[in-house]
PDB file of C-alpha atoms in Angstrom:
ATOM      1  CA  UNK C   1      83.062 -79.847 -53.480  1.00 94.00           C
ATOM      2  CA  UNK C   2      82.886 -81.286 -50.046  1.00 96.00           C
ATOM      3  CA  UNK C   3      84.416 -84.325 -48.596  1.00 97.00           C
ATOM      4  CA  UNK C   4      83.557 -86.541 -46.205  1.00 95.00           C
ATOM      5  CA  UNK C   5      86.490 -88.989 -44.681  1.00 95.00           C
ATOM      6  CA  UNK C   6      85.678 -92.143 -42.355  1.00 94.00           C
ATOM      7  CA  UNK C   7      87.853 -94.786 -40.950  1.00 94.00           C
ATOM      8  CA  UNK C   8      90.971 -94.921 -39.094  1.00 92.00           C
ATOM      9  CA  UNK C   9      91.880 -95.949 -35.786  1.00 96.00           C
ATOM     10  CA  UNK C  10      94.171 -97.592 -34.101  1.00 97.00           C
ATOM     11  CA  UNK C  11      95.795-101.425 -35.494  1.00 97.00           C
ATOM     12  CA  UNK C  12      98.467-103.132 -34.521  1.00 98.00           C
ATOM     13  CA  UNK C  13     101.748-103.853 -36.802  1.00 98.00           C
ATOM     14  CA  UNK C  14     100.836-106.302 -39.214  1.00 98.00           C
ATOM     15  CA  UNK C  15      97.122-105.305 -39.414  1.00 98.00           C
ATOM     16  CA  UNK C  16      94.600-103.896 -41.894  1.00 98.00           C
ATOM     17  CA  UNK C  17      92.652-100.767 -42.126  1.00 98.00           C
ATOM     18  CA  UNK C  18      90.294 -98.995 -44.820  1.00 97.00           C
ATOM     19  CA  UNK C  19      89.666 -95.398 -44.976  1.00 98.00           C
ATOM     20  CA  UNK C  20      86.876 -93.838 -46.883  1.00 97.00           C
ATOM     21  CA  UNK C  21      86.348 -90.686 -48.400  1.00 97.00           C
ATOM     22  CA  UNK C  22      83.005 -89.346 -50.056  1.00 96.00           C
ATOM     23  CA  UNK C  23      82.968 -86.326 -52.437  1.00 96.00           C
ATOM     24  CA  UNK C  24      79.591 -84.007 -53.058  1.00 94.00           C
ATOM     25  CA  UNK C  25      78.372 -81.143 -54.416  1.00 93.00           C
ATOM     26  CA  UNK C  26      80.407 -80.080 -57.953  1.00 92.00           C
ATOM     27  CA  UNK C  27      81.941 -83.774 -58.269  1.00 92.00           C
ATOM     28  CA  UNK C  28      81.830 -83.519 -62.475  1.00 92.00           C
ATOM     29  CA  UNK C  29      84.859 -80.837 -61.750  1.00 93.00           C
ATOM     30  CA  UNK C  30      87.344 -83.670 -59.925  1.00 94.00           C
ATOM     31  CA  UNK C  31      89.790 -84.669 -62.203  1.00 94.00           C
ATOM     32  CA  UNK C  32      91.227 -86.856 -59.246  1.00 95.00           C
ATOM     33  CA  UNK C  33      91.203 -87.415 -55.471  1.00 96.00           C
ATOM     34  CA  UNK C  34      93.933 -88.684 -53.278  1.00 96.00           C
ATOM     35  CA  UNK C  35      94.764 -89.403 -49.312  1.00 97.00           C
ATOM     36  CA  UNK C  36      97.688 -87.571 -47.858  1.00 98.00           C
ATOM     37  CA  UNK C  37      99.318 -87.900 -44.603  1.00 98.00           C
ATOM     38  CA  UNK C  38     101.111 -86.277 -41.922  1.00 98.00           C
ATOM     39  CA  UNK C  39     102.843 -87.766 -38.740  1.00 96.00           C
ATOM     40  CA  UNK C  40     103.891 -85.012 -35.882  1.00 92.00           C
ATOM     41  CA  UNK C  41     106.667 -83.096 -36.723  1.00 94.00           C
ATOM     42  CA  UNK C  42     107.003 -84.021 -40.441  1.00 96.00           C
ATOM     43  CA  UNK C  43     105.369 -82.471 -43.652  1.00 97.00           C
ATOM     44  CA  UNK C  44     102.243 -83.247 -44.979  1.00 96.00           C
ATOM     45  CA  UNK C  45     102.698 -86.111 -47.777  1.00 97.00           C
ATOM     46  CA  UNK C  46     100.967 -87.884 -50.462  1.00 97.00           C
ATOM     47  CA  UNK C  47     100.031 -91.472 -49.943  1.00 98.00           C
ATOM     48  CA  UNK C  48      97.876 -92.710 -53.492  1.00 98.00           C
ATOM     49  CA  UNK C  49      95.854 -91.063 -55.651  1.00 97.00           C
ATOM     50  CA  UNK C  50      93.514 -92.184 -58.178  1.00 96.00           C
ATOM     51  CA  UNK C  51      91.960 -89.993 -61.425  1.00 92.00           C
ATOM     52  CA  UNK C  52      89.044 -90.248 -62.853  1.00 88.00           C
ATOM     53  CA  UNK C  53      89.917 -92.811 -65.365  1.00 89.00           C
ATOM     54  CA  UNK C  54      90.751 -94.963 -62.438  1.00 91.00           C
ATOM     55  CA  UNK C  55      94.984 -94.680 -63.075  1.00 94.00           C
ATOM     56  CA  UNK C  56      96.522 -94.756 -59.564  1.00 96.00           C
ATOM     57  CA  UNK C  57      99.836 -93.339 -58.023  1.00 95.00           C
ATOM     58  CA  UNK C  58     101.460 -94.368 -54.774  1.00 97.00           C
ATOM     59  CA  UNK C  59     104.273 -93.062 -52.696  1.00 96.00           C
ATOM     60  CA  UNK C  60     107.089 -95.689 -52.408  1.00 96.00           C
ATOM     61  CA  UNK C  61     106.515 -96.187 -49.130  1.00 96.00           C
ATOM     62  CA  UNK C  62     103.023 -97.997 -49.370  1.00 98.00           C
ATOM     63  CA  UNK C  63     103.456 -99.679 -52.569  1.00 97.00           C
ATOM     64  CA  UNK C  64     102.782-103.342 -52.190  1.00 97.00           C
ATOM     65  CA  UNK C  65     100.635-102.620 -48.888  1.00 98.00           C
ATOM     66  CA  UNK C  66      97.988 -99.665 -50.116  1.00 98.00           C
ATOM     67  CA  UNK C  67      95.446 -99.573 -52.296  1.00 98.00           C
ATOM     68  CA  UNK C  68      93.605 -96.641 -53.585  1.00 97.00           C
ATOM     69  CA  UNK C  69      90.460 -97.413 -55.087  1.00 96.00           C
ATOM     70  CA  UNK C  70      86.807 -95.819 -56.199  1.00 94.00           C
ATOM     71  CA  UNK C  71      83.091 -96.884 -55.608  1.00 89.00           C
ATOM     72  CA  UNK C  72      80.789 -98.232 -58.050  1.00 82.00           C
ATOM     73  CA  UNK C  73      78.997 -94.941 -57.648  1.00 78.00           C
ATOM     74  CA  UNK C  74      82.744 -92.972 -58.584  1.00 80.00           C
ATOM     75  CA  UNK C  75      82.064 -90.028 -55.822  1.00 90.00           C
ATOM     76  CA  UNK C  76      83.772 -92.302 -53.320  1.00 94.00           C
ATOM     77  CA  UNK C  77      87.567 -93.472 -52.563  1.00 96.00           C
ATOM     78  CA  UNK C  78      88.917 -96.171 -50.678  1.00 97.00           C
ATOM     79  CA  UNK C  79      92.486 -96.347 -49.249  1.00 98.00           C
ATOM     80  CA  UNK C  80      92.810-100.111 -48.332  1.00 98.00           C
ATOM     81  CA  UNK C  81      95.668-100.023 -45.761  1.00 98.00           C
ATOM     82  CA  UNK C  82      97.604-103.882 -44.919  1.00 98.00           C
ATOM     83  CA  UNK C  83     100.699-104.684 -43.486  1.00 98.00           C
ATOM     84  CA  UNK C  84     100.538-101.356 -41.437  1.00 98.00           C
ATOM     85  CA  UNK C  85     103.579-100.369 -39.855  1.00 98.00           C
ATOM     86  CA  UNK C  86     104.421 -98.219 -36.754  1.00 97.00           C
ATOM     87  CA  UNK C  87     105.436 -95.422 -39.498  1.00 96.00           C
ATOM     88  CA  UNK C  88     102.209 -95.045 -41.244  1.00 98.00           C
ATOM     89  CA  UNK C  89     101.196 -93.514 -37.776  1.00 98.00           C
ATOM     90  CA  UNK C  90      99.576 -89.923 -39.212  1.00 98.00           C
ATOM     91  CA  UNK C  91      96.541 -88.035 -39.728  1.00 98.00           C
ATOM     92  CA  UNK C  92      95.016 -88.912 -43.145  1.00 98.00           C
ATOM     93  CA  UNK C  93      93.537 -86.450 -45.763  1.00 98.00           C
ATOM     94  CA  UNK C  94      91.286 -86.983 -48.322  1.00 97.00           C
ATOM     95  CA  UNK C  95      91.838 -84.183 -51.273  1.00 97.00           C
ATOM     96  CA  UNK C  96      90.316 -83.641 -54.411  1.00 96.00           C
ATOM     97  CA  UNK C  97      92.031 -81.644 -57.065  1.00 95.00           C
ATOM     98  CA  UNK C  98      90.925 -80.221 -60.524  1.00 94.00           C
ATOM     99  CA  UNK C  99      93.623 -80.514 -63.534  1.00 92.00           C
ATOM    100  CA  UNK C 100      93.234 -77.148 -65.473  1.00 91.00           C
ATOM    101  CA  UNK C 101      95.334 -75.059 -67.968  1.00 89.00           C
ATOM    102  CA  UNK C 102      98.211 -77.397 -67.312  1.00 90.00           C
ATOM    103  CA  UNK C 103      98.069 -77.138 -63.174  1.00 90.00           C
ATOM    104  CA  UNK C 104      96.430 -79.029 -60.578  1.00 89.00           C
ATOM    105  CA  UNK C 105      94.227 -77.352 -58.422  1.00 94.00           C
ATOM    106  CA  UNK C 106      92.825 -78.262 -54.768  1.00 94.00           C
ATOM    107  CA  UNK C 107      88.978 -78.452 -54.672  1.00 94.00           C
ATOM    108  CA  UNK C 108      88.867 -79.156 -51.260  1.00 96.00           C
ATOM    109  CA  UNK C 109      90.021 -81.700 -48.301  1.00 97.00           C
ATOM    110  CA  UNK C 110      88.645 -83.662 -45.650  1.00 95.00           C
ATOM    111  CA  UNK C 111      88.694 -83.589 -42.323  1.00 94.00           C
ATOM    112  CA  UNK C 112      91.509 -85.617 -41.680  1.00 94.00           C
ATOM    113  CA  UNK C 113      91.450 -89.128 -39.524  1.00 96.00           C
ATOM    114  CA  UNK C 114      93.881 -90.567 -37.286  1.00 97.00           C
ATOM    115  CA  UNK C 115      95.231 -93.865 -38.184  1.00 98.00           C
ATOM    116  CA  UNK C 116      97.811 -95.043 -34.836  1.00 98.00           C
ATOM    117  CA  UNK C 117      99.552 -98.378 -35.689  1.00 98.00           C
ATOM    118  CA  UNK C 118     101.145-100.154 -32.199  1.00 97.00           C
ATOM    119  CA  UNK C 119     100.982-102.910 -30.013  1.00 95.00           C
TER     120      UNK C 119
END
């Protein structure tokens, strides 16, 4: 599996963003695909997630201001980012994990973008 982010950039406070991620090659093995984060000096974290039957999982952070979504065509993820704050300042990771024999497994991850929120 390979994954291709876009997106990102720099907002100010109050403003809008959408990231996108794009999966190929063995996509019929992701069980579910999810953006993480991490801002300088602090550990990598999970923002949303969505599986394949389209159920979705958000940090408490961005609930109310993220949405994780998936394409018509299903090999592509959207992370609709409003009401950005200063502290969603971090590189963002696409992932894409495989749930087998009762563990989650990572398939692979994207190059990760840079989303800067500041006036």
């Amino acid at each position: 599996v390979q994954l291709q982010a876009s997106g990102g950039g720099l907002v100010q406070p109050g403003g809008s963003l959408r990231l996108s991620c794009t999966a190929s090659g063995s996509i019929s093995s992701i069980t579910a695909m999810g953006w993480y984060r991490q801002a300088p000096g602090k550990q990598r974290e999970l923002v949303a997630a969505i599986t394949g039957n389209d159920r979705t999982n958000y940090t408490g952070s961005v609930k109310g201001r993220f949405t994780i979504s998936r394409g018509d065509a299903k090999n592509t993820v959207y992370l609709q980012m409003n009401s950005l704050k200063p502290e969603d300042t971090a590189v963002y990771y696409c992932n894409a994990v495989r749930f087998e024999g009762g563990h989650f497994y990572d398939l692979a991850w994207g190059r990760g973008t840079q989303v800067t929120v500041s006036s």
